[in-house]
Amino acid sequence: KALRPDITWPTNAPTSLQQVGMTAPRAWVLVTGTGTGAPLAPKVGATAERLGQLLAAHAYGLVTGGWPGVDEQVARSFNEESSIRGLQVEDYLIQVLERGRVPAFAAGDLRIVKARGFGEIDAWTSKALEAAHVVIVVEGAGGARRIAKVALKNQMIVLPLADTGGDAK
């Protein structure tokens, strides 16, 4: 204020992260977990929802695979909280999808890769981990564990939310 007295400065605190100059994510977090069309267990659904809210509220970027289940729930709640915070979801949400697949929740920056195949490190895993700094595992039924193992081999931080069960446990 002292350096620019010609500007009318607001008297209240900013309400969005963009108003304080935050325009890029602090870090990118890959959330991986159960990806089926079946309803999530209440604890798993609530965890994914809260995780999406907290990541957006603290200006972290979210990376998902666009699957129904954990990916969808975390992306939906992330999108809602991003809107409240004034964040452009296209700048804070990356969804890595196999060619020909449609995300369960269509939003953010969609990145297309060729089909997975059967190797430990496939195109999807490589692209998703390349975009992330940290991996959080919520439940999971095989695929999340495989992704976590690759992340650990790459010396990434992996945070399994063990009380959600499945691969995370």
PDB file of C-alpha atoms in Angstrom, residues 28 62 64 89-97 106-112:
ATOM      1  CA  TRP A  28       0.093 -32.303  -7.878  1.00  0.00           C
ATOM      2  CA  LEU A  62      -5.543 -33.267  -8.490  1.00  0.00           C
ATOM      3  CA  THR A  64      -7.129 -38.965 -11.408  1.00  0.00           C
ATOM      4  CA  VAL A  89     -10.637 -26.420 -12.541  1.00  0.00           C
ATOM      5  CA  GLU A  90      -8.891 -26.764 -15.931  1.00  0.00           C
ATOM      6  CA  ASP A  91      -5.715 -25.492 -14.237  1.00  0.00           C
ATOM      7  CA  TYR A  92      -6.006 -27.724 -11.147  1.00  0.00           C
ATOM      8  CA  LEU A  93      -7.480 -31.052 -12.329  1.00  0.00           C
ATOM      9  CA  ILE A  94      -5.815 -33.533 -14.690  1.00  0.00           C
ATOM     10  CA  GLN A  95      -7.630 -36.702 -15.710  1.00  0.00           C
ATOM     11  CA  VAL A  96      -5.505 -39.304 -17.515  1.00  0.00           C
ATOM     12  CA  LEU A  97      -7.726 -41.505 -19.688  1.00  0.00           C
ATOM     13  CA  ALA A 106     -16.002 -34.767 -17.248  1.00  0.00           C
ATOM     14  CA  ALA A 107     -13.961 -31.776 -16.082  1.00  0.00           C
ATOM     15  CA  GLY A 108     -10.417 -30.487 -16.059  1.00  0.00           C
ATOM     16  CA  ASP A 109      -7.530 -31.175 -18.419  1.00  0.00           C
ATOM     17  CA  LEU A 110      -8.153 -34.544 -20.109  1.00  0.00           C
ATOM     18  CA  ARG A 111      -4.966 -36.342 -21.169  1.00  0.00           C
ATOM     19  CA  ILE A 112      -5.379 -39.334 -23.443  1.00  0.00           C
TER      20      ILE A 112
END
